[in-house]
Structures are given as structure tokens and as C-alpha cells.
């Protein structure tokens, strides 16, 4: 049989042999016509192995918890399961399931997630790994926090400049301070690593200190009505007092000490700014800017200042009422303790 094959293909220069040849010998150096042709001949590209979790061996990735929610499973006899909205390190957001009971995930806490679908939960594809793999609390040493602290430090300087009549320097420094308020919010939204629990507290506090300093000093110089200043400061004091009261009550419900109220690594109450509140902040900055421009260039801006004062007072009162009756303005970031059945 072997001699027959040799005799058949002798004229064509084909010889049979038992030695195995490498595949590179038979690969042609001619370029492929299309990418599909190259895929058929070369095969699919090799996939890089993903890092695996030391707990269960599934592929895992680091993420940041954005929101805590409750998912209802498909099966009617299954209890509600706690889930979280997680932003992964690659920028994508997904819903993760919390295994076990009694877990307490805070917003902005860094966790590890692992693959694996949960068929009885709608939209849940990964699982949150808790325990010893949890990361340390987020660092307060971020750029937005530095800008907020600079804004607080600039407040007494602005008061000194206003009282001494240096309105041109005051306007320049106040413009820089207002710009840092916009800049730190943009950095925190654009770069997730620059977010921190301390930043979510110090940023609105810095705004309120800056606004209160400007309104009090300008009222002292009889450039802003005293009634408007009282309304603005009273609203801010009510918001700060309400936030501290809710935080203290939440800490007590979880058997936490009083010192943990001022421990900024955990966030139990989140104050969500509304659109009306943002408009109010803009109107306050606009009123302060117009008030500082008037003595610099000797402009007749009294009508403009009166209109801005009425609008600022209206937005201040309405935004305060909205905070008082809104169900989403003050959000609890901790789970309620699960009740165990005695039976």
C-alpha cells in the first residue's frame, strides 16, 4: 500500500513520511484577504486568565458601593435579598448580591465582587465578597477635600477684607472660592477614587460657612438686608442640626458609641441636594457677587440687588420646606437590623 501511494504521487513530488512536522512549516506567508479568513485559519485569540478570588475561586474584581437596595426574587417562597449597586474598577456599574444575613454595607465602601449568575434574582449577576477582604476606609486626603478646606480657610480672610473695605480683593478671592466649589464636585464625579465619606460632609459644610461669612459681613456693612441673612443662616442651621440628629439616632440604633458620630469613615445619613437647593446656592453667590461689584465701579445696581434679594429669599424658604417634606432628601445608608423569629 505504501509503495502504491509513493508511485501515485511520485510525479507530483509528494512523499509520505511518518515524522511529524510543525504547523509553521505549512503556514503560507501570503496575507489573508479578510479578517474573517484570518479568524478561520488562525482561530480565536487566546484569552488572558482573570484573577480569582481566594474564597471560592471565581473571577473577582474590586468595586465601590454606590447604593443599597432590596431585590425581590422570582420565586414567591424566597425572602427579599439585599443587593447593592457597585461601580467596578473598569467604570461599569452592576448590581451585586450580598450573601448571608446581617451585613452592613455603607455607601462608598470598597468591596470585591465575584462572577456567577443568580437565577432567582432579576438583574443580579455578581456577588459581593465581605469579611477579611474588605478594604480600609476611604482616605480623606483627596483633592476635593483639600479644595473644601481651602474654601473654609478663605472665609475669615473674606470677612476681614469686607470689613476693611477692600471689595476688589474680596471679589477676586470670592470668585476663586466659588470656582473651587464647582471644581471639587466635578473631580469627585469624574474620578471615583477622589470620593470619600469625609468629602460628602465637608463639601456642603464649607459652602454654608462661606455663605454665612459673606452674608454676615455684608450685613454688618449694611449692604444686604438683615432679614435675608437671618433666613439664610436659619435654614443652614436647621439642615446641619437635622443631619446631626439623624446621624446620632442612627448610631444609637446600632449600639454605636457617641464618639463614632464624628468618625467620618462611615456614612449613615446622606443629604441629597435638590435642584431647587442648587438654584438657591447659585442665587446666593450671584447676590454676593452683585453686592461686591456695586461699590467697585459705582454702578447703580439697587434694582438688580432688590430683585436678587427677593429671589434668594424665596428659593431659601422653598428649598428649606422641600427638605422638610421630602422623603429622599435625607437617606439612611445603613440597613435596619433583621428581626429573628423566636419560633
Tab-separated table of C-alpha atoms in Angstrom:
chain	number	residue	atom	x	y	z
A	1	UNK	CA	0.000	0.000	0.000
A	2	UNK	CA	2.829	2.392	0.878
A	3	UNK	CA	4.587	1.728	-2.403
A	4	UNK	CA	1.332	2.389	-4.230
A	5	UNK	CA	0.974	5.816	-2.665
A	6	UNK	CA	4.561	6.670	-3.472
A	7	UNK	CA	4.113	5.564	-7.055
A	8	UNK	CA	0.865	7.517	-7.392
A	9	UNK	CA	2.246	10.852	-6.147
A	10	UNK	CA	5.806	10.392	-7.444
A	11	UNK	CA	5.241	12.657	-10.435
A	12	UNK	CA	3.836	15.416	-8.224
A	13	UNK	CA	6.778	15.456	-5.837
A	14	UNK	CA	4.776	14.367	-2.778
A	15	UNK	CA	6.425	11.912	-0.392
A	16	UNK	CA	4.821	10.289	2.602
A	17	UNK	CA	6.644	10.157	5.910
A	18	UNK	CA	5.882	9.259	9.495
A	19	UNK	CA	7.741	12.234	11.030
A	20	UNK	CA	5.511	14.975	12.495
A	21	UNK	CA	6.243	18.456	11.148
A	22	UNK	CA	5.494	21.721	12.981
A	23	UNK	CA	2.493	23.726	11.839
A	24	UNK	CA	4.666	26.726	10.983
A	25	UNK	CA	6.093	24.804	8.009
A	26	UNK	CA	2.709	24.699	6.300
A	27	UNK	CA	1.664	28.302	7.058
A	28	UNK	CA	1.813	30.468	3.994
A	29	UNK	CA	3.415	33.894	4.091
A	30	UNK	CA	0.641	35.324	1.894
A	31	UNK	CA	-1.547	37.893	3.633
A	32	UNK	CA	-5.127	36.956	4.372
A	33	UNK	CA	-7.770	38.527	2.190
A	34	UNK	CA	-10.187	39.376	5.021
A	35	UNK	CA	-10.238	39.347	8.816
A	36	UNK	CA	-12.789	36.556	8.692
A	37	UNK	CA	-10.372	34.442	6.647
A	38	UNK	CA	-7.658	35.120	9.195
A	39	UNK	CA	-10.024	34.137	12.028
A	40	UNK	CA	-10.888	30.864	10.291
A	41	UNK	CA	-7.246	29.929	9.693
A	42	UNK	CA	-5.651	31.232	12.876
A	43	UNK	CA	-8.524	30.606	15.289
A	44	UNK	CA	-9.876	32.896	18.016
A	45	UNK	CA	-7.346	34.900	20.078
A	46	UNK	CA	-6.241	33.471	23.397
A	47	UNK	CA	-7.971	34.961	26.459
A	48	UNK	CA	-5.992	36.174	29.413
A	49	UNK	CA	-6.870	34.471	32.688
A	50	UNK	CA	-8.716	36.701	35.149
A	51	UNK	CA	-7.624	36.954	38.787
A	52	UNK	CA	-9.516	34.579	41.028
A	53	UNK	CA	-10.867	35.025	44.491
A	54	UNK	CA	-9.140	33.050	47.253
A	55	UNK	CA	-12.558	32.276	48.743
A	56	UNK	CA	-14.448	30.449	46.032
A	57	UNK	CA	-12.133	30.581	43.017
A	58	UNK	CA	-14.488	32.657	40.845
A	59	UNK	CA	-13.074	35.638	38.910
A	60	UNK	CA	-13.240	38.723	41.110
A	61	UNK	CA	-12.922	42.479	40.630
A	62	UNK	CA	-12.749	45.417	43.001
A	63	UNK	CA	-15.685	47.820	43.147
A	64	UNK	CA	-17.236	50.707	45.079
A	65	UNK	CA	-20.749	50.514	46.553
A	66	UNK	CA	-22.954	53.309	45.203
A	67	UNK	CA	-26.419	52.462	46.521
A	68	UNK	CA	-28.095	49.883	48.731
A	69	UNK	CA	-31.376	48.371	47.559
A	70	UNK	CA	-33.694	45.400	48.018
A	71	UNK	CA	-34.372	42.911	45.225
A	72	UNK	CA	-37.445	40.686	45.117
A	73	UNK	CA	-36.638	37.189	43.838
A	74	UNK	CA	-38.622	35.441	41.160
A	75	UNK	CA	-39.628	32.605	43.449
A	76	UNK	CA	-42.585	33.611	45.641
A	77	UNK	CA	-41.399	31.484	48.555
A	78	UNK	CA	-37.998	33.185	48.718
A	79	UNK	CA	-37.359	36.123	51.012
A	80	UNK	CA	-36.180	39.514	49.828
A	81	UNK	CA	-32.437	39.706	49.330
A	82	UNK	CA	-30.242	42.691	49.907
A	83	UNK	CA	-28.352	43.981	46.902
A	84	UNK	CA	-26.061	46.886	46.148
A	85	UNK	CA	-25.260	48.953	43.088
A	86	UNK	CA	-21.497	48.628	42.533
A	87	UNK	CA	-19.186	50.594	40.233
A	88	UNK	CA	-16.322	48.342	39.156
A	89	UNK	CA	-12.747	49.432	38.522
A	90	UNK	CA	-13.344	49.332	34.774
A	91	UNK	CA	-16.013	52.044	35.097
A	92	UNK	CA	-19.050	49.797	34.586
A	93	UNK	CA	-21.919	49.630	37.064
A	94	UNK	CA	-23.700	46.440	38.066
A	95	UNK	CA	-25.965	45.054	40.764
A	96	UNK	CA	-24.365	42.707	43.301
A	97	UNK	CA	-25.964	40.307	45.753
A	98	UNK	CA	-24.940	40.264	49.420
A	99	UNK	CA	-24.566	36.687	50.688
A	100	UNK	CA	-25.619	35.796	54.207
A	101	UNK	CA	-27.554	37.900	56.686
A	102	UNK	CA	-26.847	40.895	58.853
A	103	UNK	CA	-24.383	42.570	56.502
A	104	UNK	CA	-23.992	46.307	56.773
A	105	UNK	CA	-22.694	47.944	53.593
A	106	UNK	CA	-22.017	51.647	53.667
A	107	UNK	CA	-22.037	53.906	50.652
A	108	UNK	CA	-18.589	54.421	49.096
A	109	UNK	CA	-17.244	51.263	50.808
A	110	UNK	CA	-14.841	49.313	48.611
A	111	UNK	CA	-15.642	45.635	48.130
A	112	UNK	CA	-14.639	42.681	45.984
A	113	UNK	CA	-17.194	41.098	43.651
A	114	UNK	CA	-17.083	37.674	42.060
A	115	UNK	CA	-18.788	36.191	38.992
A	116	UNK	CA	-21.754	33.830	38.918
A	117	UNK	CA	-25.406	34.370	37.979
A	118	UNK	CA	-28.238	34.172	40.475
A	119	UNK	CA	-31.258	32.797	38.585
A	120	UNK	CA	-33.794	33.710	41.259
A	121	UNK	CA	-32.878	37.407	41.308
A	122	UNK	CA	-33.648	39.797	38.470
A	123	UNK	CA	-30.604	41.697	37.262
A	124	UNK	CA	-28.166	40.266	39.812
A	125	UNK	CA	-25.061	38.809	38.174
A	126	UNK	CA	-22.279	39.014	40.746
A	127	UNK	CA	-21.773	38.539	44.469
A	128	UNK	CA	-20.173	40.856	46.971
A	129	UNK	CA	-17.308	39.334	48.936
A	130	UNK	CA	-17.288	40.558	52.537
A	131	UNK	CA	-15.156	39.821	55.561
A	132	UNK	CA	-11.370	39.925	55.665
A	133	UNK	CA	-11.121	41.074	52.032
A	134	UNK	CA	-12.776	44.398	52.798
A	135	UNK	CA	-10.598	47.378	52.043
A	136	UNK	CA	-9.628	50.027	54.553
A	137	UNK	CA	-11.878	53.092	54.933
A	138	UNK	CA	-11.520	55.652	52.185
A	139	UNK	CA	-8.797	58.203	52.668
A	140	UNK	CA	-9.775	61.804	53.440
A	141	UNK	CA	-6.616	63.057	51.696
A	142	UNK	CA	-8.159	63.874	48.322
A	143	UNK	CA	-8.123	66.901	46.042
A	144	UNK	CA	-11.835	67.800	46.560
A	145	UNK	CA	-11.362	67.713	50.340
A	146	UNK	CA	-8.323	69.983	50.024
A	147	UNK	CA	-10.361	72.464	47.974
A	148	UNK	CA	-13.162	72.397	50.556
A	149	UNK	CA	-10.711	73.070	53.387
A	150	UNK	CA	-9.222	75.956	51.399
A	151	UNK	CA	-12.732	77.354	50.996
A	152	UNK	CA	-13.235	77.233	54.757
A	153	UNK	CA	-9.851	78.874	55.347
A	154	UNK	CA	-10.728	81.679	52.919
A	155	UNK	CA	-13.912	82.605	54.821
A	156	UNK	CA	-12.278	84.612	57.665
A	157	UNK	CA	-9.994	86.309	55.150
A	158	UNK	CA	-13.032	87.435	53.165
A	159	UNK	CA	-14.684	88.776	56.316
A	160	UNK	CA	-11.562	90.796	57.143
A	161	UNK	CA	-11.393	92.237	53.620
A	162	UNK	CA	-15.072	93.238	53.605
A	163	UNK	CA	-14.951	94.946	56.986
A	164	UNK	CA	-11.885	96.947	55.916
A	165	UNK	CA	-13.494	97.966	52.613
A	166	UNK	CA	-11.233	96.049	50.201
A	167	UNK	CA	-14.067	94.994	47.906
A	168	UNK	CA	-11.939	94.428	44.800
A	169	UNK	CA	-9.747	91.883	46.605
A	170	UNK	CA	-12.851	90.369	48.163
A	171	UNK	CA	-14.477	89.896	44.767
A	172	UNK	CA	-11.382	88.193	43.359
A	173	UNK	CA	-10.988	85.830	46.315
A	174	UNK	CA	-14.711	85.040	46.417
A	175	UNK	CA	-14.661	84.191	42.700
A	176	UNK	CA	-11.806	81.754	43.301
A	177	UNK	CA	-13.663	80.203	46.253
A	178	UNK	CA	-16.852	79.782	44.210
A	179	UNK	CA	-14.818	78.195	41.408
A	180	UNK	CA	-13.371	75.633	43.824
A	181	UNK	CA	-16.932	74.683	44.777
A	182	UNK	CA	-17.634	73.759	41.152
A	183	UNK	CA	-14.233	72.150	40.660
A	184	UNK	CA	-14.330	69.777	43.638
A	185	UNK	CA	-17.758	68.490	42.620
A	186	UNK	CA	-16.538	67.825	39.087
A	187	UNK	CA	-13.435	65.980	40.309
A	188	UNK	CA	-15.471	63.819	42.686
A	189	UNK	CA	-17.920	62.859	39.924
A	190	UNK	CA	-15.252	62.305	37.273
A	191	UNK	CA	-12.771	60.298	39.353
A	192	UNK	CA	-14.288	57.705	41.736
A	193	UNK	CA	-11.019	57.389	43.662
A	194	UNK	CA	-11.378	61.017	44.786
A	195	UNK	CA	-14.684	60.346	46.538
A	196	UNK	CA	-14.780	59.952	50.287
A	197	UNK	CA	-17.253	59.989	53.137
A	198	UNK	CA	-15.406	62.903	54.698
A	199	UNK	CA	-15.782	64.815	51.425
A	200	UNK	CA	-19.554	64.313	51.363
A	201	UNK	CA	-19.681	66.033	54.770
A	202	UNK	CA	-17.044	68.738	54.437
A	203	UNK	CA	-18.156	69.985	50.994
A	204	UNK	CA	-21.661	71.241	51.946
A	205	UNK	CA	-20.313	72.417	55.301
A	206	UNK	CA	-17.692	74.548	53.543
A	207	UNK	CA	-20.375	76.080	51.314
A	208	UNK	CA	-22.517	77.007	54.304
A	209	UNK	CA	-19.563	78.510	56.183
A	210	UNK	CA	-18.606	80.577	53.134
A	211	UNK	CA	-22.162	81.814	52.534
A	212	UNK	CA	-22.751	82.612	56.210
A	213	UNK	CA	-19.471	84.535	56.435
A	214	UNK	CA	-20.257	86.621	53.368
A	215	UNK	CA	-23.845	87.382	54.394
A	216	UNK	CA	-22.921	88.306	57.972
A	217	UNK	CA	-20.065	90.596	56.934
A	218	UNK	CA	-22.089	92.282	54.179
A	219	UNK	CA	-24.995	92.760	56.587
A	220	UNK	CA	-22.579	94.330	59.071
A	221	UNK	CA	-21.619	96.806	56.324
A	222	UNK	CA	-25.350	97.421	55.616
A	223	UNK	CA	-25.117	96.062	52.083
A	224	UNK	CA	-27.507	93.087	52.473
A	225	UNK	CA	-30.816	93.165	54.413
A	226	UNK	CA	-30.567	91.673	57.887
A	227	UNK	CA	-33.835	89.753	57.489
A	228	UNK	CA	-32.487	87.903	54.455
A	229	UNK	CA	-29.318	86.981	56.347
A	230	UNK	CA	-31.371	85.606	59.236
A	231	UNK	CA	-33.434	83.456	56.848
A	232	UNK	CA	-30.341	82.086	55.070
A	233	UNK	CA	-28.461	81.227	58.264
A	234	UNK	CA	-31.555	79.767	59.960
A	235	UNK	CA	-32.109	77.390	57.042
A	236	UNK	CA	-28.490	76.200	57.098
A	237	UNK	CA	-28.542	75.728	60.875
A	238	UNK	CA	-31.731	73.655	60.618
A	239	UNK	CA	-30.185	71.428	57.934
A	240	UNK	CA	-26.995	70.850	59.937
A	241	UNK	CA	-28.947	70.173	63.140
A	242	UNK	CA	-31.265	67.716	61.399
A	243	UNK	CA	-28.348	65.851	59.845
A	244	UNK	CA	-26.538	65.550	63.189
A	245	UNK	CA	-29.722	64.397	64.942
A	246	UNK	CA	-30.416	61.707	62.345
A	247	UNK	CA	-26.804	60.543	62.448
A	248	UNK	CA	-26.856	60.371	66.243
A	249	UNK	CA	-30.153	58.463	66.302
A	250	UNK	CA	-28.871	56.031	63.659
A	251	UNK	CA	-25.684	55.392	65.615
A	252	UNK	CA	-27.662	54.718	68.786
A	253	UNK	CA	-29.960	52.291	66.980
A	254	UNK	CA	-26.889	50.283	66.002
A	255	UNK	CA	-25.398	50.396	69.517
A	256	UNK	CA	-22.586	52.691	68.462
A	257	UNK	CA	-20.739	54.991	70.833
A	258	UNK	CA	-21.111	58.751	70.848
A	259	UNK	CA	-17.569	59.176	69.528
A	260	UNK	CA	-18.491	57.299	66.351
A	261	UNK	CA	-20.779	60.192	65.373
A	262	UNK	CA	-17.688	62.197	64.433
A	263	UNK	CA	-15.943	59.227	62.818
A	264	UNK	CA	-16.188	60.106	59.133
A	265	UNK	CA	-15.184	56.695	57.760
A	266	UNK	CA	-18.825	55.591	57.934
A	267	UNK	CA	-21.753	57.453	56.453
A	268	UNK	CA	-25.174	56.751	57.911
A	269	UNK	CA	-27.146	59.770	56.668
A	270	UNK	CA	-26.812	61.250	53.209
A	271	UNK	CA	-28.283	64.663	52.380
A	272	UNK	CA	-29.148	64.671	48.694
A	273	UNK	CA	-29.187	68.209	47.245
A	274	UNK	CA	-32.265	69.011	45.203
A	275	UNK	CA	-32.437	71.098	42.052
A	276	UNK	CA	-34.098	73.918	43.978
A	277	UNK	CA	-31.284	73.823	46.536
A	278	UNK	CA	-28.684	74.139	43.774
A	279	UNK	CA	-30.597	77.090	42.326
A	280	UNK	CA	-30.647	78.644	45.789
A	281	UNK	CA	-26.870	78.305	46.118
A	282	UNK	CA	-26.390	79.905	42.703
A	283	UNK	CA	-28.675	82.813	43.626
A	284	UNK	CA	-26.800	83.367	46.891
A	285	UNK	CA	-23.475	83.521	45.052
A	286	UNK	CA	-24.995	85.840	42.432
A	287	UNK	CA	-26.336	88.175	45.115
A	288	UNK	CA	-22.976	88.345	46.891
A	289	UNK	CA	-21.152	88.972	43.601
A	290	UNK	CA	-23.512	91.775	42.569
A	291	UNK	CA	-23.241	93.328	46.029
A	292	UNK	CA	-19.441	93.389	45.764
A	293	UNK	CA	-19.477	94.816	42.232
A	294	UNK	CA	-21.624	97.821	43.204
A	295	UNK	CA	-19.041	99.724	45.343
A	296	UNK	CA	-16.152	98.899	42.996
A	297	UNK	CA	-17.428	100.598	39.839
A	298	UNK	CA	-20.052	102.893	41.392
A	299	UNK	CA	-22.782	101.183	39.374
A	300	UNK	CA	-26.472	101.764	40.021
A	301	UNK	CA	-27.433	98.164	40.801
A	302	UNK	CA	-30.003	98.804	43.510
A	303	UNK	CA	-32.903	97.490	41.420
A	304	UNK	CA	-30.926	94.384	40.474
A	305	UNK	CA	-29.958	93.803	44.108
A	306	UNK	CA	-33.575	94.096	45.234
A	307	UNK	CA	-34.693	91.522	42.661
A	308	UNK	CA	-31.869	89.146	43.578
A	309	UNK	CA	-32.671	89.545	47.276
A	310	UNK	CA	-36.331	88.620	46.776
A	311	UNK	CA	-35.437	85.633	44.581
A	312	UNK	CA	-32.792	84.451	47.056
A	313	UNK	CA	-35.227	84.715	49.951
A	314	UNK	CA	-37.882	82.798	48.010
A	315	UNK	CA	-35.533	79.977	46.991
A	316	UNK	CA	-34.121	79.780	50.521
A	317	UNK	CA	-37.541	79.325	52.119
A	318	UNK	CA	-38.916	76.961	49.471
A	319	UNK	CA	-35.801	74.777	49.431
A	320	UNK	CA	-35.942	74.529	53.222
A	321	UNK	CA	-39.596	73.456	53.049
A	322	UNK	CA	-38.701	70.944	50.343
A	323	UNK	CA	-36.021	69.423	52.578
A	324	UNK	CA	-38.524	69.212	55.448
A	325	UNK	CA	-41.191	67.305	53.494
A	326	UNK	CA	-39.052	65.369	51.010
A	327	UNK	CA	-38.702	61.612	51.501
A	328	UNK	CA	-35.456	61.349	49.534
A	329	UNK	CA	-33.548	64.363	50.888
A	330	UNK	CA	-32.285	62.521	53.965
A	331	UNK	CA	-31.331	58.938	53.096
A	332	UNK	CA	-30.282	56.348	55.646
A	333	UNK	CA	-27.201	54.484	54.442
A	334	UNK	CA	-27.374	51.593	56.913
A	335	UNK	CA	-29.529	48.501	56.888
A	336	UNK	CA	-32.075	48.004	59.588
A	337	UNK	CA	-31.346	45.088	61.860
A	338	UNK	CA	-33.133	41.963	60.810
A	339	UNK	CA	-35.543	40.575	63.353
A	340	UNK	CA	-35.032	36.958	64.231
A	341	UNK	CA	-38.082	34.781	64.792
A	342	UNK	CA	-38.370	33.222	68.192
A	343	UNK	CA	-40.051	30.133	66.807
